Coordinates of C-alpha atoms in Angstrom, one line a residue:
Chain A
X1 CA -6.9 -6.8 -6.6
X2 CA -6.7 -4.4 -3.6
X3 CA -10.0 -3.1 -5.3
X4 CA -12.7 -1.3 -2.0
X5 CA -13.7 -4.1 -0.4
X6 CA -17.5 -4.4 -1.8
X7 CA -18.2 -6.8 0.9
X8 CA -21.3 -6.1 2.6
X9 CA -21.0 -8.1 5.5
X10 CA -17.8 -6.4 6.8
X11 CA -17.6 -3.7 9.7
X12 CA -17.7 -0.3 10.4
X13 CA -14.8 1.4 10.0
X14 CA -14.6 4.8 12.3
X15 CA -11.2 6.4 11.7
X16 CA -11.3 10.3 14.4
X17 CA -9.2 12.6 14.2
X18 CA -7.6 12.7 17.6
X19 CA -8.5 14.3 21.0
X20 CA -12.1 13.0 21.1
X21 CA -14.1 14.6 23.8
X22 CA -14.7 12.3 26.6
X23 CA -16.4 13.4 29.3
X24 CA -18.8 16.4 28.3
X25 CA -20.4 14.9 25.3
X26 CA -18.8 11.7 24.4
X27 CA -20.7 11.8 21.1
X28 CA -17.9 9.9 18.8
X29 CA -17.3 7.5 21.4
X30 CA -21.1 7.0 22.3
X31 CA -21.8 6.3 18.9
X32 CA -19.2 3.9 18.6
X33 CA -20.9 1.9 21.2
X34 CA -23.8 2.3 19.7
X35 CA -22.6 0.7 16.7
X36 CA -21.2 -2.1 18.6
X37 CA -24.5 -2.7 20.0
X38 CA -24.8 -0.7 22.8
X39 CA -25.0 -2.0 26.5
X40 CA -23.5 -5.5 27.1
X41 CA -21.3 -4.4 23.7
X42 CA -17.8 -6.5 24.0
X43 CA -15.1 -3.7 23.0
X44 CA -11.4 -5.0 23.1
X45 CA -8.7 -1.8 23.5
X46 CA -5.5 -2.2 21.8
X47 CA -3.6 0.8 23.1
X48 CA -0.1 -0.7 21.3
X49 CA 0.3 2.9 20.3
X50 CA 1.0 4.5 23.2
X51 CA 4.1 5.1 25.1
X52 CA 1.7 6.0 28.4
X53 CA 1.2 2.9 30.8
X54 CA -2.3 3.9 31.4
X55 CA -3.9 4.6 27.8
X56 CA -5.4 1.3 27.8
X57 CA -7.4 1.4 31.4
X58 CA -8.4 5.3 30.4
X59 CA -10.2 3.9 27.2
X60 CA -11.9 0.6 29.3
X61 CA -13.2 3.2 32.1
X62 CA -14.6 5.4 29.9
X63 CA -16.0 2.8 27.4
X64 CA -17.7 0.5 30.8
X65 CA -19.0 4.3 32.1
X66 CA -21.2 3.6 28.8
X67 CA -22.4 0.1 29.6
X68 CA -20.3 -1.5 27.2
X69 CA -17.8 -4.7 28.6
X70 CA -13.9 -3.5 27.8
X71 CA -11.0 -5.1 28.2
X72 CA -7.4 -3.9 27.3
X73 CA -4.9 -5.8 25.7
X74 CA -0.9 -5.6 25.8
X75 CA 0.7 -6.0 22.9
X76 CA 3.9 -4.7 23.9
X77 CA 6.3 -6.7 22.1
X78 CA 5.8 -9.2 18.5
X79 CA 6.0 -11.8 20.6
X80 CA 2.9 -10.5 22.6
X81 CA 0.9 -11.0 19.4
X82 CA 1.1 -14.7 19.8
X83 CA -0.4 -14.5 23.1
X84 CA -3.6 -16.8 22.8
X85 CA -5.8 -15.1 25.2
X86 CA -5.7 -11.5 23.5
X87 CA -6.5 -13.4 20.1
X88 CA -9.2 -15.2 22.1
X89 CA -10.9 -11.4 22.7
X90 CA -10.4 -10.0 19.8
X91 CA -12.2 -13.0 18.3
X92 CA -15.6 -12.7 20.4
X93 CA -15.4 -8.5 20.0
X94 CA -17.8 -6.9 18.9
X95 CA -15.7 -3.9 18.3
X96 CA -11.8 -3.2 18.1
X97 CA -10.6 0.4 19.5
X98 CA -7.1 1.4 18.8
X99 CA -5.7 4.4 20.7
X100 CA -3.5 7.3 20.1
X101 CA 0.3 7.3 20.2
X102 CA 2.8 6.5 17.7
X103 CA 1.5 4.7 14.3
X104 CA 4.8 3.1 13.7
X105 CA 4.5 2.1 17.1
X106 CA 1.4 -0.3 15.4
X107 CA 3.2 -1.1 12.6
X108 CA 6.4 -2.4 13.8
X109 CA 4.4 -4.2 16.3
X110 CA 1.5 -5.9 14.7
X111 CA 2.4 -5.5 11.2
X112 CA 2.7 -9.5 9.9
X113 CA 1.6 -10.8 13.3
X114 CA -1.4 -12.9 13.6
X115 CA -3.3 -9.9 15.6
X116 CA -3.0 -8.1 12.2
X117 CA -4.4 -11.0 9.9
X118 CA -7.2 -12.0 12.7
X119 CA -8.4 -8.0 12.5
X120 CA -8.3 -8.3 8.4
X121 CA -10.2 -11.8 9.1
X122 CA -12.9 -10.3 11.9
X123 CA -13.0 -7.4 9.9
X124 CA -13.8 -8.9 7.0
X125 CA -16.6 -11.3 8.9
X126 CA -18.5 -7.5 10.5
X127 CA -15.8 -6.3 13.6
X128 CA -16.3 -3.0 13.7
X129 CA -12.8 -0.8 14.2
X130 CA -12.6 2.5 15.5
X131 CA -8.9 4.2 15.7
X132 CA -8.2 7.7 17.2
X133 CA -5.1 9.8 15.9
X134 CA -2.4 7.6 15.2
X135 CA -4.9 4.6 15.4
X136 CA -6.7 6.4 12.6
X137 CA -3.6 6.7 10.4
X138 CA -2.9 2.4 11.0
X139 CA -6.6 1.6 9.3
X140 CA -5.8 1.8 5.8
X141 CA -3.1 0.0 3.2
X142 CA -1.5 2.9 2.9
X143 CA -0.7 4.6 6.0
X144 CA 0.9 8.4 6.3
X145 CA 4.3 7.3 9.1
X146 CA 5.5 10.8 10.1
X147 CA 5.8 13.9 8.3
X148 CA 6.2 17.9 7.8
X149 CA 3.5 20.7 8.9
X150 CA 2.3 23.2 6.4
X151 CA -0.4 23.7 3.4
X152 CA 2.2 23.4 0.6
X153 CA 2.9 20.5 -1.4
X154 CA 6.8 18.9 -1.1
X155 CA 8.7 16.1 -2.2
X156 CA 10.0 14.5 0.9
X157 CA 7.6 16.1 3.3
X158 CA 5.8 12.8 4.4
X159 CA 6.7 9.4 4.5
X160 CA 4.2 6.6 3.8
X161 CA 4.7 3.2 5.2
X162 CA 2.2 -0.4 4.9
X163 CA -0.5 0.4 7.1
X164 CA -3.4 -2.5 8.5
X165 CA -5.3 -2.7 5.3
X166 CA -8.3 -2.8 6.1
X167 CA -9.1 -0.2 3.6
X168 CA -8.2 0.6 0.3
X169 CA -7.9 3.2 -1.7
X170 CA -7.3 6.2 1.1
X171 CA -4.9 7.7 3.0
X172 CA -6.2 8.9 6.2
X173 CA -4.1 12.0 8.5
X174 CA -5.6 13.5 11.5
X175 CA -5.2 16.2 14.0
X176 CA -5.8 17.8 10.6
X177 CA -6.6 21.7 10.8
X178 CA -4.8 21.6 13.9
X179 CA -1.4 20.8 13.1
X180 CA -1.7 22.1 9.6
X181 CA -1.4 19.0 7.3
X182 CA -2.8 19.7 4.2
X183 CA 0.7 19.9 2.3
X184 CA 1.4 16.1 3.5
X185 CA -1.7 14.8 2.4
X186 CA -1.6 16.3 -1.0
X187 CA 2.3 15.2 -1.0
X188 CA 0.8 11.4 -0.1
X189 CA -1.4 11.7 -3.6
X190 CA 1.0 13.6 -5.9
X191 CA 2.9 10.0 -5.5
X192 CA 0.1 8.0 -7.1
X193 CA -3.2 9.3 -7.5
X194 CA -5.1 6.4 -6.8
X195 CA -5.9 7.3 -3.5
X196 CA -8.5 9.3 -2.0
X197 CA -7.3 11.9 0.9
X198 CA -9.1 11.7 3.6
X199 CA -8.1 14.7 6.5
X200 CA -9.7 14.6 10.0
X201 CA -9.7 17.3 12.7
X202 CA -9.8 16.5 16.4
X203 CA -12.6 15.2 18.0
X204 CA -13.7 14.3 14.5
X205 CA -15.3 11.2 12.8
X206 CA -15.7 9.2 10.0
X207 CA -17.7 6.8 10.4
X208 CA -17.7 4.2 7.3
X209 CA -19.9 1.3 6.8
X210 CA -19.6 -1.4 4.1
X211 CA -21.8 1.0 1.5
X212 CA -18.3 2.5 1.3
X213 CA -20.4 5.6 2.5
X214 CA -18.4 7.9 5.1
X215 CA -20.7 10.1 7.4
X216 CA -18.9 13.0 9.7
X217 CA -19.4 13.1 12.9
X218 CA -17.8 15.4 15.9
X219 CA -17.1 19.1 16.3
X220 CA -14.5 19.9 13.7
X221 CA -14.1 19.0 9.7
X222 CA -13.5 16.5 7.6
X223 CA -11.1 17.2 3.9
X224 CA -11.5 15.2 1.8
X225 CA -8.8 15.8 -1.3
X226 CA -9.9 13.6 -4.2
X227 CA -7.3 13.1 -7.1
X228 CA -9.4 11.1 -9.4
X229 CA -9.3 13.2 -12.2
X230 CA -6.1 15.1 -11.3
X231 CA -4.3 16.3 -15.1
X232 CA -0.8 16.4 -13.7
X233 CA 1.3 16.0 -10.8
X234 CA 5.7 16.7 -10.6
X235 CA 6.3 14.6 -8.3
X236 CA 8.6 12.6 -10.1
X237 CA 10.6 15.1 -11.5
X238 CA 10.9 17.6 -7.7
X239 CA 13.9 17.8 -6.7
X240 CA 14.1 16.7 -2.6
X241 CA 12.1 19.4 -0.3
X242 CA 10.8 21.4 -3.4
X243 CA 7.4 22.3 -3.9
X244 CA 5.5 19.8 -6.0
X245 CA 3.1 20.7 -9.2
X246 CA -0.7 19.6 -8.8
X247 CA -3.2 20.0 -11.4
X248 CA -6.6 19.1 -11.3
X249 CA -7.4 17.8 -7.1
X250 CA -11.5 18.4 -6.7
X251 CA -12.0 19.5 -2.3
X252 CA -14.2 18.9 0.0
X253 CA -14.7 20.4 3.6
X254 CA -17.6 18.2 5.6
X255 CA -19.0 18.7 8.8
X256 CA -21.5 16.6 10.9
X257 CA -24.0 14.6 9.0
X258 CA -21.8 15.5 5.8
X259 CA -21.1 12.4 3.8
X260 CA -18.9 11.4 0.9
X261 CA -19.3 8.1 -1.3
X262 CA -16.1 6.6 -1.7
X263 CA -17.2 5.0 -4.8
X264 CA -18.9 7.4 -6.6
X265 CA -16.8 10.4 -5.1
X266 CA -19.9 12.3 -4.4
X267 CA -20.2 14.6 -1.3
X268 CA -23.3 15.8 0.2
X269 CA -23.5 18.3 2.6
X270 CA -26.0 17.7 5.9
X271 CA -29.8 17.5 5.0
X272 CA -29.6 18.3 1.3
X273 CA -32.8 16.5 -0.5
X274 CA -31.4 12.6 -1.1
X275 CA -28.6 12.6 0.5
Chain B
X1 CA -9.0 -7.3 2.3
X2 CA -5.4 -6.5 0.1
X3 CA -4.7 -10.3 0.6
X4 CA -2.4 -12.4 -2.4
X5 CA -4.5 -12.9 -5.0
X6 CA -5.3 -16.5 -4.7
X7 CA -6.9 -16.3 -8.3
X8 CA -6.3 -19.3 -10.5
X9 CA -6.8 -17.2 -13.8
X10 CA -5.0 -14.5 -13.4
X11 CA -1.8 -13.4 -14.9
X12 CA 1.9 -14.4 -14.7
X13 CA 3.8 -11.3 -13.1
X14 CA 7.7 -11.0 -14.5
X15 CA 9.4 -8.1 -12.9
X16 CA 12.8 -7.7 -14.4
X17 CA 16.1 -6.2 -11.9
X18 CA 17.0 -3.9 -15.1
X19 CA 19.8 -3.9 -17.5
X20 CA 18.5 -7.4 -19.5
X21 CA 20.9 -9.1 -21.4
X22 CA 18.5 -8.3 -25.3
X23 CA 21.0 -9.4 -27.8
X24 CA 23.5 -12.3 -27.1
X25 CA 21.1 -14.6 -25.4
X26 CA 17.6 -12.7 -24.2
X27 CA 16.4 -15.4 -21.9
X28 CA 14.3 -13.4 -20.0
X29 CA 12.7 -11.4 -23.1
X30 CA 12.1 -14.8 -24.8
X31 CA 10.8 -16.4 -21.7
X32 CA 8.2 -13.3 -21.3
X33 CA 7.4 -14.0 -25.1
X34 CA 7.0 -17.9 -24.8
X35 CA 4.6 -17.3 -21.4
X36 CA 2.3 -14.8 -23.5
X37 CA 2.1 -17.3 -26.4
X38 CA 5.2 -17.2 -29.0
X39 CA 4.9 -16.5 -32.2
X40 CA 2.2 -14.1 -33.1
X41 CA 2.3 -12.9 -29.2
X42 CA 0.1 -9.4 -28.8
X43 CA 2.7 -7.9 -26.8
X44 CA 1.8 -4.1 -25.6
X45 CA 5.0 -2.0 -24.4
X46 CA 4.3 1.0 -22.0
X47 CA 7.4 2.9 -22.1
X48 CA 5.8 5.7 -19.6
X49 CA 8.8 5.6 -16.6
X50 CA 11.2 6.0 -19.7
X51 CA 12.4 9.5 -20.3
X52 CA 14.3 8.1 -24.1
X53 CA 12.0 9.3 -27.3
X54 CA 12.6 5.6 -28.7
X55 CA 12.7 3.1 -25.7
X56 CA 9.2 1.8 -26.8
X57 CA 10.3 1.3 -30.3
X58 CA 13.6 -0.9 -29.3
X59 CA 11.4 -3.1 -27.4
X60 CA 8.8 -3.1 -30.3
X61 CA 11.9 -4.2 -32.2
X62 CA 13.1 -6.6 -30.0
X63 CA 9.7 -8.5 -29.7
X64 CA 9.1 -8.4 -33.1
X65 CA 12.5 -9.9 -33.8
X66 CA 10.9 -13.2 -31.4
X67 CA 8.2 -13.1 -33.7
X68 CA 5.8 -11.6 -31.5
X69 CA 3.1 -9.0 -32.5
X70 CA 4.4 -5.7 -30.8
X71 CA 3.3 -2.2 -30.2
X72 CA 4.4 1.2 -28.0
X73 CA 1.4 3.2 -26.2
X74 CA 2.5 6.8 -25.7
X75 CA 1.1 7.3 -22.4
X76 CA 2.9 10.5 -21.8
X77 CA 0.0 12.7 -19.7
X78 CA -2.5 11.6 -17.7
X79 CA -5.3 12.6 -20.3
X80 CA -3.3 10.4 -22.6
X81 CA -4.7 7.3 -20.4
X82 CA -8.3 8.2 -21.6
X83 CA -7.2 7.1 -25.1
X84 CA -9.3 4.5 -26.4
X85 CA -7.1 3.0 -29.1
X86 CA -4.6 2.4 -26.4
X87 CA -6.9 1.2 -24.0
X88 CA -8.2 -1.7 -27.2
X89 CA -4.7 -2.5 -27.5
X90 CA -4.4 -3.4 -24.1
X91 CA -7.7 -4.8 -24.0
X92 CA -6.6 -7.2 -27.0
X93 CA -3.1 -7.9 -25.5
X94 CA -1.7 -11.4 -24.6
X95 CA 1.1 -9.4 -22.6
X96 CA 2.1 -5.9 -21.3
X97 CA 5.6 -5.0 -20.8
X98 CA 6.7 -2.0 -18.7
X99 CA 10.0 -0.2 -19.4
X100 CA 12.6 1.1 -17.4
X101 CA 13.3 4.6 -16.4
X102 CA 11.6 6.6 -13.0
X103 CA 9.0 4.8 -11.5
X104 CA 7.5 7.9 -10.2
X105 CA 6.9 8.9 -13.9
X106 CA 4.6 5.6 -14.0
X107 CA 2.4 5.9 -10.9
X108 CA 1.9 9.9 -11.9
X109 CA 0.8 9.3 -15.0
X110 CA -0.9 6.0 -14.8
X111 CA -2.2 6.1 -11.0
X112 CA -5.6 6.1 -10.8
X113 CA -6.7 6.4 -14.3
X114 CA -8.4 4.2 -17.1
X115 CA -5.1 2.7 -17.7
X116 CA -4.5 1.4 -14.1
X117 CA -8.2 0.1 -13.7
X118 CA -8.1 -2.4 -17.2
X119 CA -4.4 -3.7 -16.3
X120 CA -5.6 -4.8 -12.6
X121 CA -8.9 -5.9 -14.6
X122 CA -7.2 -7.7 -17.2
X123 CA -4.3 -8.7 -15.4
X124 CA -6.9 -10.6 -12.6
X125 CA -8.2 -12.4 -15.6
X126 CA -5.1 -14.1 -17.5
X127 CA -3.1 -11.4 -18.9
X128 CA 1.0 -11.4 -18.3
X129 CA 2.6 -8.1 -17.5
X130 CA 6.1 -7.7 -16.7
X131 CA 8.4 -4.7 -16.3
X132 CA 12.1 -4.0 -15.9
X133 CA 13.8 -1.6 -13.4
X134 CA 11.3 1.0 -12.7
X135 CA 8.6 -1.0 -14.7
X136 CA 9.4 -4.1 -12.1
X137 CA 9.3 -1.6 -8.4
X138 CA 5.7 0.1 -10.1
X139 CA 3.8 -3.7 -10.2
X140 CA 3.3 -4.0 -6.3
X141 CA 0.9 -2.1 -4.1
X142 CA 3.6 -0.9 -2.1
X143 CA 6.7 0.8 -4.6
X144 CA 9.9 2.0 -3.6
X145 CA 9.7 5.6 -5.2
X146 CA 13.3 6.4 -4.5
X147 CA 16.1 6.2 -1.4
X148 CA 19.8 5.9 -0.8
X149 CA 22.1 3.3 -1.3
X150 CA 23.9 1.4 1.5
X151 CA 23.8 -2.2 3.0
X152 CA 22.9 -1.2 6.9
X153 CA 18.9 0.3 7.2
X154 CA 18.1 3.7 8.3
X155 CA 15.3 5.6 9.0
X156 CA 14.6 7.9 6.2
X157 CA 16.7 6.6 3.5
X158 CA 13.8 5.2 0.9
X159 CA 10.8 6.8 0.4
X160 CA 7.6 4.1 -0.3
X161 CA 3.9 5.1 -2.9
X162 CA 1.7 3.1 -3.7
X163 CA 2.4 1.4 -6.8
X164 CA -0.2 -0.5 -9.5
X165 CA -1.3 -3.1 -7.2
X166 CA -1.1 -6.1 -9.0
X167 CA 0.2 -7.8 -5.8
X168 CA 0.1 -7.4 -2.3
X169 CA 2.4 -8.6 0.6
X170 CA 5.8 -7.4 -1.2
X171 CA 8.0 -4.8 -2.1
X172 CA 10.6 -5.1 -5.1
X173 CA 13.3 -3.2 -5.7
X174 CA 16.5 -3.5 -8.8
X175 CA 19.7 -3.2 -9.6
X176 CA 20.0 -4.8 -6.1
X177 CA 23.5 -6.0 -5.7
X178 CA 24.5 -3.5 -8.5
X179 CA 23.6 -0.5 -6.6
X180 CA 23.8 -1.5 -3.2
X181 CA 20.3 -1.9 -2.1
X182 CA 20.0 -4.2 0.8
X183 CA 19.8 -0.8 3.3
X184 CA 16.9 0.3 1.3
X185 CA 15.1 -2.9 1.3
X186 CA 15.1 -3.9 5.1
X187 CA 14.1 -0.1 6.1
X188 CA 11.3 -0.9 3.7
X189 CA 10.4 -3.8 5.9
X190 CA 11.1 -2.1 9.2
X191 CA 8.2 0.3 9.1
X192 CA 6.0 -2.6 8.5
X193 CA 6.8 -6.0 8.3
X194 CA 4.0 -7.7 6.6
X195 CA 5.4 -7.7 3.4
X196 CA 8.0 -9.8 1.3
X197 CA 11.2 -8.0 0.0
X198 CA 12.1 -9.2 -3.7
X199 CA 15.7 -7.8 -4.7
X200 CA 16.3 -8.6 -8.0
X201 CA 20.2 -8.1 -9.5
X202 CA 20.3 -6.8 -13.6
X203 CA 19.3 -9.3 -15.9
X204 CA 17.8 -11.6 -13.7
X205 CA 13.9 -12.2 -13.4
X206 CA 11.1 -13.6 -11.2
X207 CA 8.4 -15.4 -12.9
X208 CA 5.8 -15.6 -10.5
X209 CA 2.2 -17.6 -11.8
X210 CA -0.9 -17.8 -10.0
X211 CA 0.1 -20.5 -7.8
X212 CA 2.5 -17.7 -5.7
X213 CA 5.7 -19.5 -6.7
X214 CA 8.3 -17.5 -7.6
X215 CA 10.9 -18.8 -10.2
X216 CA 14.1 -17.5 -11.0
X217 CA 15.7 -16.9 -14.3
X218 CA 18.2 -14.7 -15.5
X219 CA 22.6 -14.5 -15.2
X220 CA 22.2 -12.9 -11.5
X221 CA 20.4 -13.8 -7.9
X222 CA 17.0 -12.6 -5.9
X223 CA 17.5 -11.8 -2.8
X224 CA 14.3 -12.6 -0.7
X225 CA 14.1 -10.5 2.8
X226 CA 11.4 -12.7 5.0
X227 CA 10.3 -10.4 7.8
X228 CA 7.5 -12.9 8.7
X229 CA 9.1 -13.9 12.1
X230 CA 11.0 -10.5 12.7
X231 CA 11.3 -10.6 16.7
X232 CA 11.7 -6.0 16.6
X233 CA 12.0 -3.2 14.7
X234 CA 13.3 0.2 16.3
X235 CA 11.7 2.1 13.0
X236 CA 9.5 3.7 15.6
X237 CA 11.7 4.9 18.1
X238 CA 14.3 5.4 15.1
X239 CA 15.7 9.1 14.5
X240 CA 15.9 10.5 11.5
X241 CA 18.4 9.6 8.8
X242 CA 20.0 7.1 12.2
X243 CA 20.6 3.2 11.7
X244 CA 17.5 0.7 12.3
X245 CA 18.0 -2.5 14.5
X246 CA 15.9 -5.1 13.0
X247 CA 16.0 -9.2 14.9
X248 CA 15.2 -12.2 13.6
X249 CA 14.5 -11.3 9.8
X250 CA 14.8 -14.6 7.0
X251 CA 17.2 -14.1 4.1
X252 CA 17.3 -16.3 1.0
X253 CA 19.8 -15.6 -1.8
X254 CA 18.5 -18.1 -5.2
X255 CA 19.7 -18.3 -8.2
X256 CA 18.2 -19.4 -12.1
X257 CA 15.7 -21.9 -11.2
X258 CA 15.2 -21.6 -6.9
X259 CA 12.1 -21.1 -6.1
X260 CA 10.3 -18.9 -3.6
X261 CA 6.5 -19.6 -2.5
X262 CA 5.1 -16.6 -1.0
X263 CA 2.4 -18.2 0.3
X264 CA 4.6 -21.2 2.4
X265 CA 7.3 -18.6 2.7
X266 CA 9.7 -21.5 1.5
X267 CA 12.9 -21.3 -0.7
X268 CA 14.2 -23.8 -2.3
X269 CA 17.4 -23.7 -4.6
X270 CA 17.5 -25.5 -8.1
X271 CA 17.0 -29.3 -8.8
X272 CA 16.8 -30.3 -4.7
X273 CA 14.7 -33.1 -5.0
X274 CA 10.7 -32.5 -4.4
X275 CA 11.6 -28.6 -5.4

């Protein structure tokens, strides 16, 4: 029952934080590549997200200027998701990139469709799926829509919405140090703290295999915020836009080759004995 | 990945619109005793969401007055879900029933704690758990927390957590036509719309088995909201607190003994030969 998926055949799943570099050293997107299986790798863009007509042909340019074979596919509309020939190349992908833009934009557009249950399917069966900014925020069950800067805790400051699923048990935000989010994600836990926070900067990656293991990549952070043994939280007696009591959250700041098991809810900094 | 549970031995979910008729003729309360066994029934009450010093004892009493084998867990903190009596009680119970009361009050104290963990467990392998009101919105992955009333959507007016998890792919909400909750509901279904909206009126049930049938008992209706072939959603282009258009969502109103598959998506109403 919507347990982590403990399937070791699925993909990788690489949620960044927005902003990637590109063009000077294209590490996050490189290594995505790389994962995919490098030159010759079959990478379908789904760029849904944006409101920009381009976003799509950026992301193949830059992805075929590493060798791999790109392609971008419209899904503009519900209706698009029918469209046989964009389910035909998501199903011989080796890899899934979902762009920037508007998470809702995802949501209300594949949410139900059969692009969504063919990338739970793939994914399932070893796609890997990369998402940047709001294509980060689309990966897991429970997806952070929209929301209120600053550090402190309120009721009301965030609202959560069905995300893709392909991961449980996390909420993901990005553009994290950056635009100050720290108060929504600890909002998104005082709800239920079931889930594990998981807060990326820009041009910053998590890159998460089916050991459930999640290694940082990229110039910035990672914060991870885990509630597991968190002793209280008001969230359900805040009145609207009030600060919300939290007792007991264990934090984590990562950098690159930092990892954090999301099963045991150990974190390791980089090149400490056994990690 | 998060799909319905397609288990054969697990659990019968009940969830329960609130205000159950428990004197003149408890249908529902009798039903939920008959499915965990009848007489002699180990029935465990959580009256966490409840914010009454004595709503676990009525029920106690009311159970025991069907001749089942009752008993209240005081689940008050979070520490209190490391108990180990409680968690043998629920260990040996045939059923678990969930008060009313703030639904918020159940996923802070319960998310993510010993508590949660053994009901999923148990629940996956044969044990019944139903809840009323609040008890009934906490048994899905996705839970309305709160939100306005009002029949036309808007953005903003119902704020979504993650609930217990013990099924995927819908939302339920109570008190539906009592309190006006139709708004609510579709908004729900607007940021995302790969789940099933449940609305379930006072004193009227859904009895919902391992083959994803739902059956309806009780004096009032479920309304079903089918967003499976929803054509758009404006929830991302939608401002603040401002109406939603929504096309091309399914809507089912069924009485005591319709029937809903969730896995078809087909409603039938009572007696209709084949049903």
């Amino acid at each position: 029952l919507s347990p982590h998926l403990e399937n070791p055949r699925r993909g990788t799943l690489v949620p960044i934080g927005g902003a990637e570099e590109k063009v000077r050293d294209a590490a996050i997107l490189k290594g995505f590549v790389d994962l995919c299986g490098g030159e010759g790798a079959r990478i379908a863009v789904i760029p849904t997200a944006s409101s920009l007509p381009d976003t799509g042909d950026q992301y193949v340019a830059l992805f075929e200027s590493m060798s791999a074979r790109a392609s971008s596919l419209a899904f503009d509309t519900r209706a698009d998701c029918d469209n046989d020939d964009a389910l035909a190349t998501i199903d011989r992908a080796d890899g899934v990139f979902m762009t920037g833009g508007n998470q809702l934009r995802l949501s209300t557009t594949l949410g139900g469709t059969a692009v969504s249950k063919l990338l739970r399917r793939r994914f399932a069966d070893g796609l890997h799926v990369a998402g940047t900014s709001a294509g980060a925020a689309f990966l897991s069950e429970h997806m952070i829509a929209y929301g209120d800067e600053g550090s402190t805790p309120r009721s009301d400051m965030v609202a959560l919405a069905p995300g893709l699923g392909l991961l449980d048990g996390v909420i993901i935000d990005q553009h994290f140090r950056q635009r100050d989010r720290l108060g929504r994600l600890l909002t998104s836990l005082a709800y239920n703290p079931c889930v594990i926070g998981i807060g990326l900067d820009e041009d910053t990656a998590a890159f998460l295999g089916p050991d459930e293991k999640l290694v940082v990549r990229g110039s910035g952070a990672i914060t991870i915020v885990d509630p597991t043994n968190m002793e209280y939280s008001s969230m359900d007696s805040a009145r609207r836009h009030e600060p919300v009591n939290i007792v007991g959250v264990r934090l984590h700041v990562l950098v690159e080759g930092g990892t954090f098991d999301l099963r045991t809810k150990e974190a390791r900094p980089p090149q400490t004995p056994g990690a």
